[in-house]
Coordinates of C-alpha atoms and ligand atoms in Angstrom, one line a residue:
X1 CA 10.0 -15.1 35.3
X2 CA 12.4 -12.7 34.9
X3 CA 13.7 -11.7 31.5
X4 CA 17.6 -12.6 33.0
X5 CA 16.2 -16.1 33.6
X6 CA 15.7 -17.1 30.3
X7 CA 18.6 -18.4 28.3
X8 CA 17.9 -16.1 25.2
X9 CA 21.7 -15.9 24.5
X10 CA 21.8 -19.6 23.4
X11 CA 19.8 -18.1 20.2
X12 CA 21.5 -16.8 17.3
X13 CA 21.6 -13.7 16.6
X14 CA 19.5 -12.5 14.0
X15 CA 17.2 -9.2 15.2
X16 CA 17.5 -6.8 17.7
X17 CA 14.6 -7.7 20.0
X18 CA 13.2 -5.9 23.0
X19 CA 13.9 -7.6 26.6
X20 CA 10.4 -9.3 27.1
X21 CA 9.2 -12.9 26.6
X22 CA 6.2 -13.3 25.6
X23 CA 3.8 -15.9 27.5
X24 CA 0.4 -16.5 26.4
X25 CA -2.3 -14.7 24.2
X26 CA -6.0 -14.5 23.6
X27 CA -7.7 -12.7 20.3
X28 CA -6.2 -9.1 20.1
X29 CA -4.4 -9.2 23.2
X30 CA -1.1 -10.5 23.5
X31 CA 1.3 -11.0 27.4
X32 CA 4.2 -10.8 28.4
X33 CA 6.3 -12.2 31.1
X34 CA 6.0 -9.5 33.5
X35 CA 1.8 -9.9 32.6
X36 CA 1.7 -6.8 30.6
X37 CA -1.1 -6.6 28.1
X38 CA -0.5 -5.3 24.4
X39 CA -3.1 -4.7 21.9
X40 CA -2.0 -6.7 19.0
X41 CA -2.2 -4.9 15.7
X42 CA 0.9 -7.3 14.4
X43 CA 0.0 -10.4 15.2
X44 CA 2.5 -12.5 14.1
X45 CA 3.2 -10.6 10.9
X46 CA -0.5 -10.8 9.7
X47 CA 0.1 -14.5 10.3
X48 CA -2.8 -14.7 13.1
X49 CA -5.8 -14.7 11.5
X50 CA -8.5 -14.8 13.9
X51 CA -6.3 -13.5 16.5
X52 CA -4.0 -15.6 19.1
X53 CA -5.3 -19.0 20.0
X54 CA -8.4 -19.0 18.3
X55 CA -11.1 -21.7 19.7
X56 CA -12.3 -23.4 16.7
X57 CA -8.2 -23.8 16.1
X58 CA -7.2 -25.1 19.2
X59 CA -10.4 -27.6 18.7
X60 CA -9.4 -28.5 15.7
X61 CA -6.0 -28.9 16.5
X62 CA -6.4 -30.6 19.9
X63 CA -8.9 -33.2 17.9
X64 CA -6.2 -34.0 15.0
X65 CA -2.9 -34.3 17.2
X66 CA -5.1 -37.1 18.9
X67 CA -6.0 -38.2 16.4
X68 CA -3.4 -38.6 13.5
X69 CA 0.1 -36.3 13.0
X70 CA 1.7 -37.2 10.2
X71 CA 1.4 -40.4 8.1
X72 CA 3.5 -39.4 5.8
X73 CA 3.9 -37.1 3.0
X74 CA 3.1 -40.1 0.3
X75 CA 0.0 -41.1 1.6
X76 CA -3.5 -38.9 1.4
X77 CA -5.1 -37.7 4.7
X78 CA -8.4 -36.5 5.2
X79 CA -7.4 -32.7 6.6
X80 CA -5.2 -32.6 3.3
X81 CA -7.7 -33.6 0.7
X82 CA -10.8 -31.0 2.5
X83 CA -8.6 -28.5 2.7
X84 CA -7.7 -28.9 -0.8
X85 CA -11.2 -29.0 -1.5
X86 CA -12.1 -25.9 0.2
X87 CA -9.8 -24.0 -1.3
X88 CA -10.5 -25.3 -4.8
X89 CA -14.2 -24.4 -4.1
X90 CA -13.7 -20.9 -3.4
X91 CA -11.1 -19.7 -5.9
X92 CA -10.9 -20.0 -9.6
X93 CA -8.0 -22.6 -9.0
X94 CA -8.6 -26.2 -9.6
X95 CA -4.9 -28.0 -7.7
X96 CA -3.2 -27.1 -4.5
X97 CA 0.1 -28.0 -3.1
X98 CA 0.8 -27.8 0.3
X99 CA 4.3 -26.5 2.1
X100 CA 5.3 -24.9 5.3
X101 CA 6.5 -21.4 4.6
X102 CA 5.6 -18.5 2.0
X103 CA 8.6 -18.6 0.2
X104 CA 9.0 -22.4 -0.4
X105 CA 5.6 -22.3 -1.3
X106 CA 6.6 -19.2 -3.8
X107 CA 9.7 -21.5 -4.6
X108 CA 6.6 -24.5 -5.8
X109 CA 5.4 -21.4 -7.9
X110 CA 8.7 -20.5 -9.6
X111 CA 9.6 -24.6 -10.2
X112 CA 6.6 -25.1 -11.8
X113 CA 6.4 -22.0 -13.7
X114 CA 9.9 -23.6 -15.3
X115 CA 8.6 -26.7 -15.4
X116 CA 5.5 -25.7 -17.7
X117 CA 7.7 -23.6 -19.5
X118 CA 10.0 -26.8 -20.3
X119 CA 6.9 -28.8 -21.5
X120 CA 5.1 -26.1 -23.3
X121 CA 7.4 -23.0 -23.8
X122 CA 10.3 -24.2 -25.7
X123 CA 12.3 -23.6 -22.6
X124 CA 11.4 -20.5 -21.3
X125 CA 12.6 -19.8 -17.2
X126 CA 12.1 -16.6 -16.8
X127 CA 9.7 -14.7 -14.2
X128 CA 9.4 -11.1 -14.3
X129 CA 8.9 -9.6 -10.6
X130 CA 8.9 -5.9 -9.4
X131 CA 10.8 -3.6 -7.6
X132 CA 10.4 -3.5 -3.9
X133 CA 8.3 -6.9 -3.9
X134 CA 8.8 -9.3 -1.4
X135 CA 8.3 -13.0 -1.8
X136 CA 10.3 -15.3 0.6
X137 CA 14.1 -15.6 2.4
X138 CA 15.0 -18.3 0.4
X139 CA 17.7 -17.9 -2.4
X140 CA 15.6 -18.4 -5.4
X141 CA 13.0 -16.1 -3.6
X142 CA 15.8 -13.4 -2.5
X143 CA 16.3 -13.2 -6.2
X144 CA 12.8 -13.0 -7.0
X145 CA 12.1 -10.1 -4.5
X146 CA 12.6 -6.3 -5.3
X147 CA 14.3 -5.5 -1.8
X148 CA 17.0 -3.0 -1.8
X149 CA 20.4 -4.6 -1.1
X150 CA 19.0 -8.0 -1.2
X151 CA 21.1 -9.0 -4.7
X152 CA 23.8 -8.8 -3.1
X153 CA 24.0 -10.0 0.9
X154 CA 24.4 -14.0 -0.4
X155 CA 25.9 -13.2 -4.6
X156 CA 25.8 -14.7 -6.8
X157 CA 21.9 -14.6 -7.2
X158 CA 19.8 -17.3 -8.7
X159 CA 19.1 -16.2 -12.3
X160 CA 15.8 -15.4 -13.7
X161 CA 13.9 -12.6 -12.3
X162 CA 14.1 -9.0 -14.3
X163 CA 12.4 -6.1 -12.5
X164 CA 10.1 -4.1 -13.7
X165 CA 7.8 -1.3 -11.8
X166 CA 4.5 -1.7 -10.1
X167 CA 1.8 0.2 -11.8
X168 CA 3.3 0.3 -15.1
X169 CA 3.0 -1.8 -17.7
X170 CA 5.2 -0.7 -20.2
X171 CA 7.7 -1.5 -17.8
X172 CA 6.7 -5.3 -18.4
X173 CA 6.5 -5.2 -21.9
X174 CA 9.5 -4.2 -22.2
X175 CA 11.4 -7.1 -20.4
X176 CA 9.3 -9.8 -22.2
X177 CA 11.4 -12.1 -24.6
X178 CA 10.8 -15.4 -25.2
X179 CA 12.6 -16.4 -22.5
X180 CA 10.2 -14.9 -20.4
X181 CA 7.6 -17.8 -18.9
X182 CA 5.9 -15.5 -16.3
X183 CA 4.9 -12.4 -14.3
X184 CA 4.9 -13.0 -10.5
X185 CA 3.4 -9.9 -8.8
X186 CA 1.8 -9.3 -4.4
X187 CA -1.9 -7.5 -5.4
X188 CA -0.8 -5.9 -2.4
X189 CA 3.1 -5.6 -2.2
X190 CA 2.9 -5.4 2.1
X191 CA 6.5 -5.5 3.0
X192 CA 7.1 -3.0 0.1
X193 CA 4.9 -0.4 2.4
X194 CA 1.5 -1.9 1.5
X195 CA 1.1 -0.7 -1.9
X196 CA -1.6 -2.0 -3.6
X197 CA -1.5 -2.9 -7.8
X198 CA -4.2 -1.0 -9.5
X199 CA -7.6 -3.0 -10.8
X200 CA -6.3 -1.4 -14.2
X201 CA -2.9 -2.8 -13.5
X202 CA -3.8 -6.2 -12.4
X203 CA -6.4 -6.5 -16.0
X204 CA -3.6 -5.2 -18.2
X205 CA -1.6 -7.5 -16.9
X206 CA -3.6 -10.4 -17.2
X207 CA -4.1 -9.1 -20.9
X208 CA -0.5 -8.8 -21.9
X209 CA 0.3 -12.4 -19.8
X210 CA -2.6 -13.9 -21.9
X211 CA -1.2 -11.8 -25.3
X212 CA 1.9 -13.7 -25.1
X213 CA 1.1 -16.8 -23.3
X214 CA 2.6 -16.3 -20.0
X215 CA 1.9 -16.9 -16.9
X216 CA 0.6 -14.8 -14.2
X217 CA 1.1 -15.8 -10.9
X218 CA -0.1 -14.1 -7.3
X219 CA 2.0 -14.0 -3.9
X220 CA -1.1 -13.7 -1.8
X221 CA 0.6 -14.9 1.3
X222 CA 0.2 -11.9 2.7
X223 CA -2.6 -10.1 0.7
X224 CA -4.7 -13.4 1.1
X225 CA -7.0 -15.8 3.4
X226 CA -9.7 -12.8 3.7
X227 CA -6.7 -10.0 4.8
X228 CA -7.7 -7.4 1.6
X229 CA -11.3 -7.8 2.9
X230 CA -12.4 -10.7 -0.3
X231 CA -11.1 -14.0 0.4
X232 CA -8.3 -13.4 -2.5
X233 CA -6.8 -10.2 -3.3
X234 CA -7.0 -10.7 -7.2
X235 CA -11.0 -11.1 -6.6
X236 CA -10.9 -7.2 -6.5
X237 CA -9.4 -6.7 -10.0
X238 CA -11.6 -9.1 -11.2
X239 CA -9.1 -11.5 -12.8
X240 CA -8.0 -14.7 -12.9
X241 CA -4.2 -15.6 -12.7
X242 CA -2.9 -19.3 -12.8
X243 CA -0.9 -19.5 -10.0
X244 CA -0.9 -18.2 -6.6
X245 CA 0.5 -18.5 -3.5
X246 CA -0.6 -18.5 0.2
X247 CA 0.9 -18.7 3.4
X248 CA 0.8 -16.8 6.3
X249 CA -3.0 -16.3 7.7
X250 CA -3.9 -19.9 6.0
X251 CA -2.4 -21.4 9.0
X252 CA -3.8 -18.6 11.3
X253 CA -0.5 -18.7 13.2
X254 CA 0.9 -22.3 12.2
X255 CA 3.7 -23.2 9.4
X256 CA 1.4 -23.8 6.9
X257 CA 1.2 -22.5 2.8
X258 CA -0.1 -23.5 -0.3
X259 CA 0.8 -23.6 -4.0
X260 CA -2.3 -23.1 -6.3
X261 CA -2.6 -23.3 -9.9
X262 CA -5.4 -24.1 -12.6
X263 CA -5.4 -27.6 -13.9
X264 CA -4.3 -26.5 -17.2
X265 CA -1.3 -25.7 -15.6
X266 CA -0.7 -28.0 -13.1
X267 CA 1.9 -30.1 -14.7
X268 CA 4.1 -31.8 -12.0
X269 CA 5.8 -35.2 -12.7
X270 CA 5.9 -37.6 -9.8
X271 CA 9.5 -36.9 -8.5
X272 CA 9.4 -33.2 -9.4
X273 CA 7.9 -31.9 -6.0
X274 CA 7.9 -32.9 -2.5
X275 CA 8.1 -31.9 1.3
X276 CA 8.6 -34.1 3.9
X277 CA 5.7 -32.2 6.4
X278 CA 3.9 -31.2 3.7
X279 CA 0.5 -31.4 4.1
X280 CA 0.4 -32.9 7.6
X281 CA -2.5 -33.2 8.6
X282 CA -2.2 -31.3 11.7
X283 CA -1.2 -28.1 10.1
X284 CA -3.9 -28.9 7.4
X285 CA -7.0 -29.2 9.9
X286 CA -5.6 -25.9 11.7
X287 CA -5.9 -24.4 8.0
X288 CA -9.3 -25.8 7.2
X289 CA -10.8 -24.2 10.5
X290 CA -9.6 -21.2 9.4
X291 CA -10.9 -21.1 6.0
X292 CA -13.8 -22.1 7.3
X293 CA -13.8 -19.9 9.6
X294 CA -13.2 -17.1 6.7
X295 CA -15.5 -18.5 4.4
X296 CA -18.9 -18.4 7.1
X297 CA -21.5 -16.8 6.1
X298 CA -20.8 -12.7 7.0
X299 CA -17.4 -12.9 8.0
X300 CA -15.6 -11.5 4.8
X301 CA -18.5 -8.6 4.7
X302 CA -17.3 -8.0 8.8
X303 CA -13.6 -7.9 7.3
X304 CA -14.7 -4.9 4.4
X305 CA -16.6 -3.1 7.4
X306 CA -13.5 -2.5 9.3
X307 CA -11.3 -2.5 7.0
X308 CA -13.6 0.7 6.3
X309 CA -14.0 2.2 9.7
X310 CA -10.1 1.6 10.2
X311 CA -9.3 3.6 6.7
X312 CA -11.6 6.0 8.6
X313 CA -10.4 6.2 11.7
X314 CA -6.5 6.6 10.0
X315 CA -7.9 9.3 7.6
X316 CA -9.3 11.4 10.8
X317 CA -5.7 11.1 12.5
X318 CA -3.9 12.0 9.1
X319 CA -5.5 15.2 8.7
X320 CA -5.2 16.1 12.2
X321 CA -1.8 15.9 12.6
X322 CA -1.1 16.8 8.9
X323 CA -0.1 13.4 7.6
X324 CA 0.2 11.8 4.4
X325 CA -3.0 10.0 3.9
X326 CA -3.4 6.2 4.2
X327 CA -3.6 3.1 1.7
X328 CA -4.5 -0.2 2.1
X329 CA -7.6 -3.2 1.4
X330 CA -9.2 -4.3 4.2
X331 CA -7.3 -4.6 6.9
X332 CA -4.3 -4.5 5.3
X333 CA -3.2 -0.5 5.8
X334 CA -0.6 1.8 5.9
X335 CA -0.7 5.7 7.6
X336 CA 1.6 7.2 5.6
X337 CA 3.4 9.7 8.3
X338 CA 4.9 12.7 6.7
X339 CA 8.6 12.3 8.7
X340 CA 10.6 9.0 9.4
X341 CA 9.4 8.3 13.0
X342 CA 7.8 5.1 12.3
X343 CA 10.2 3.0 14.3
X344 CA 10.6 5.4 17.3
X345 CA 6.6 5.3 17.3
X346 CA 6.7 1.3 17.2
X347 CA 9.4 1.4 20.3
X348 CA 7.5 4.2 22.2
X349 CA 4.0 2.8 21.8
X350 CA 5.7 -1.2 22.9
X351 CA 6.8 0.1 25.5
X352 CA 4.3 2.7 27.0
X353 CA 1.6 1.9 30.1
X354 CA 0.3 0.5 31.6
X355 CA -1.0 -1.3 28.3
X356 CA 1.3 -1.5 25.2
X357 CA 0.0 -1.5 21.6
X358 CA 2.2 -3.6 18.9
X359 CA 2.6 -2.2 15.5
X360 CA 4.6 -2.5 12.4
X361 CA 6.4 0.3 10.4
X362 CA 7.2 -2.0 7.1
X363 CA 9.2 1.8 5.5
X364 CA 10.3 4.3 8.3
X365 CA 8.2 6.7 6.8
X366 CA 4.8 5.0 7.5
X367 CA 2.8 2.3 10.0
X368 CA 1.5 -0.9 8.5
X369 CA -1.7 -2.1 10.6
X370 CA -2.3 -5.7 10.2
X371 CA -4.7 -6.8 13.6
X372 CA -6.6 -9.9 13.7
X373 CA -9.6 -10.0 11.1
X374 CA -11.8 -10.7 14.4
X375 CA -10.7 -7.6 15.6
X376 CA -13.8 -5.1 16.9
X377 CA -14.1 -1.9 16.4
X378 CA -13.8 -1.1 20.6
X379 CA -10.1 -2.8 19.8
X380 CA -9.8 -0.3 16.9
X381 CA -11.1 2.7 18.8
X382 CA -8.5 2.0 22.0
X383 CA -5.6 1.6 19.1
X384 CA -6.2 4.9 17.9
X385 CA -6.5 6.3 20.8
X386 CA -3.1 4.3 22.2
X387 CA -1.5 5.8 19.3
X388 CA -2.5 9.1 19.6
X389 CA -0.8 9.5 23.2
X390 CA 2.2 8.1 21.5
X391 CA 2.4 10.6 19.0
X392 CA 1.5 13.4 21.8
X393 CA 4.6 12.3 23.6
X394 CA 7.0 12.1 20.7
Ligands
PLP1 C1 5.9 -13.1 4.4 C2 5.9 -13.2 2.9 C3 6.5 -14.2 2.2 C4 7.4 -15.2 2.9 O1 6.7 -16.1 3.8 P1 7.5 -16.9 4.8 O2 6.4 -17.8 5.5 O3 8.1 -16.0 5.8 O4 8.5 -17.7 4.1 C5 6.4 -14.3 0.8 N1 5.6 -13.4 0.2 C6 5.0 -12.4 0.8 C7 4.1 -11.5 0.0 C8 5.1 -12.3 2.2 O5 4.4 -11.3 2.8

């Protein structure tokens, strides 16, 4: 079809997007309607996982929606409880909590944050967060993220989130009081420009949250589900938080997220959480293929080894054409440009042929890469060498 022929103004406006629909996907390749191929290093906003329409997902899904959609949010299903159980299994966490988006399941993470520190704090509601973070489009999560501009597009904010810096610690000290209930930090702030906390960082933290018994809490929802190259992001500072979040690749391309916290600290009353889709078991079996799919013997160790040959690959380019380096886990990474031409080279290399390559520049000045942990190093190899025609032609 012609892009005229879909009824696109009937959508509210909330982006500029380009003219294109796009139809159908497989792995790193994504089409549009006029059958154009891109190379995917987006997809979805690292939401896609194991790429678009992943078999075991579709299987898994296809099974379930015959099977059972949605009992109900009050009774248990099986998808619910092994995903659960999976997760428990491989993290230091002992509860999960399932919702449908990152930021209400960062929302779960700042209610019962308060709610602990009602029971056990004398009242303390406070969560420190950092500038530049990002944690959700919500209002309490608006207020919780560092984003420029962002305290004031819907005032008044929702109280309770001082800012302190990434990568410094005195900066958190400082804003402790005993109001202060938490310390909600990415490992890897990736809408911030993919900047990663520091393993010293992350155990100073832990220290000082322990110090003064407060809570540390992870937004891994975009840092986690095998993206920083470990199945967590915190596993690489070796530490152990009490809450974290996940969304994005849980789901490998469906709404699905997850609250986690030790058992020490989960304290919900009945009444005091909910959801009415929350943990469907549709989205939950789509989640448990992909964990399991994550957690198979050899897949993480595939993840670190190009995660490595993309921070090689990026390096290589950066020093040819003078740029500033690259930073990133896994396959989470940034080429840090040395101009602000990220968007135009996003535009240009969309739109090129007869193949376009999709990528992401999260700060003008740099180009996140976030590509399907499946990806293969041929896919890898024909990015680079889409890009570098791009950056011939600019
Ligand atoms: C994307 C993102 C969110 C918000 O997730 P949604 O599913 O869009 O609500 C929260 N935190 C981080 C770190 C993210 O990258």
């Amino acid at each position: 079809m012609n892009f005229q022929e879909y009824p696109v103004e009937s959508l509210m406006f909330i982006t500029n997007r380009p003219e294109i629909v796009f139809t159908h996907g497989k792995g790193s390749w994504l089409y549009d309607n006029n059958e154009k191929r891109y190379l995917d290093f987006i997809q979805g906003w690292a939401v896609n996982s194991l790429g678009h329409c992943n078999d075991g997902m579709i299987e898994a899904m296809d099974k379930q929606a015959r099977t059972l959609i949605n009992p109900s949010p009050a009774f248990y299903n099986a998808p619910m409880a092994q995903l659960a159980g999976l997760l428990s299994a491989n993290s230091c966490f002992d509860k999960v909590f399932f919702a449908n988006s990152g930021a209400e399941a960062n929302e779960g993470a700042i209610k019962l944050a308060r709610k602990w520190g009602k029971k056990f704090k004398g009242g303390a509601y406070e969560i420190i967060t950092f500038d530049h973070s990002f944690h959700g489009r919500t209002l309490a999560t608006m207020s919780a993220s560092g984003k420029p501009g962002w305290d004031t597009i819907y005032a008044p904010q929702v109280p309770g989130f001082p800012k302190a810096e990434l990568n410094d610690i005195a900066t958190v000290e400082k804003l402790i009081t005993d109001k202060t209930v938490g310390v909600m930090l990415e490992p890897i702030q990736g809408e911030g420009g993919v900047i990663p906390a520091t393993r010293e960082f992350m155990q100073a933290l832990r220290a000082l949250t322990k110090k003064h018994n407060l809570l540390m809490i992870v937004d891994e929802v975009q840092s986690g589900c095998g993206r920083a190259g470990t199945l967590f992001a915190y596993e690489l500072s070796d530490v152990e938080p009490d809450i974290m979040t996940l969304g994005k690749g849980i789901g490998g391309g469906v709404p699905l997220a997850a609250l986690l916290s030790t058992k020490e600290v989960a304290c919900f009353e009945p009444g005091d959480q909910g959801g009415t889709y929350n943990g469907n078991p549709l989205m939950t079996a789509a989640g448990f293929s992909v964990i399991s799919q994550l957690t198979a013997p050899g897949f993480l160790e595939g993840v670190r080894e190009r995660g490595e040959y993309l921070k090689a690959q990026l390096l290589q380019l950066s020093e040819e054409r003078g740029f500033n380096g690259e930073r990133g886990e896994g396959l989470l990474r940034a080429l840090l440009l040395n101009n602000d031409n990220g968007p135009k080279i996003v535009e240009m290399a969309r739109d090129m042929g007869p193949d376009g390559l999709l990528l992401n520049a999260a700060r003008p000045n740099l180009l996140r890469f976030m590509p399907a942990l499946n990806v293969t190093k041929d896919e890898i190899d024909q990015m680079m060498s889409m890009l570098r025609s791009v950056l011939d032609a600019l």
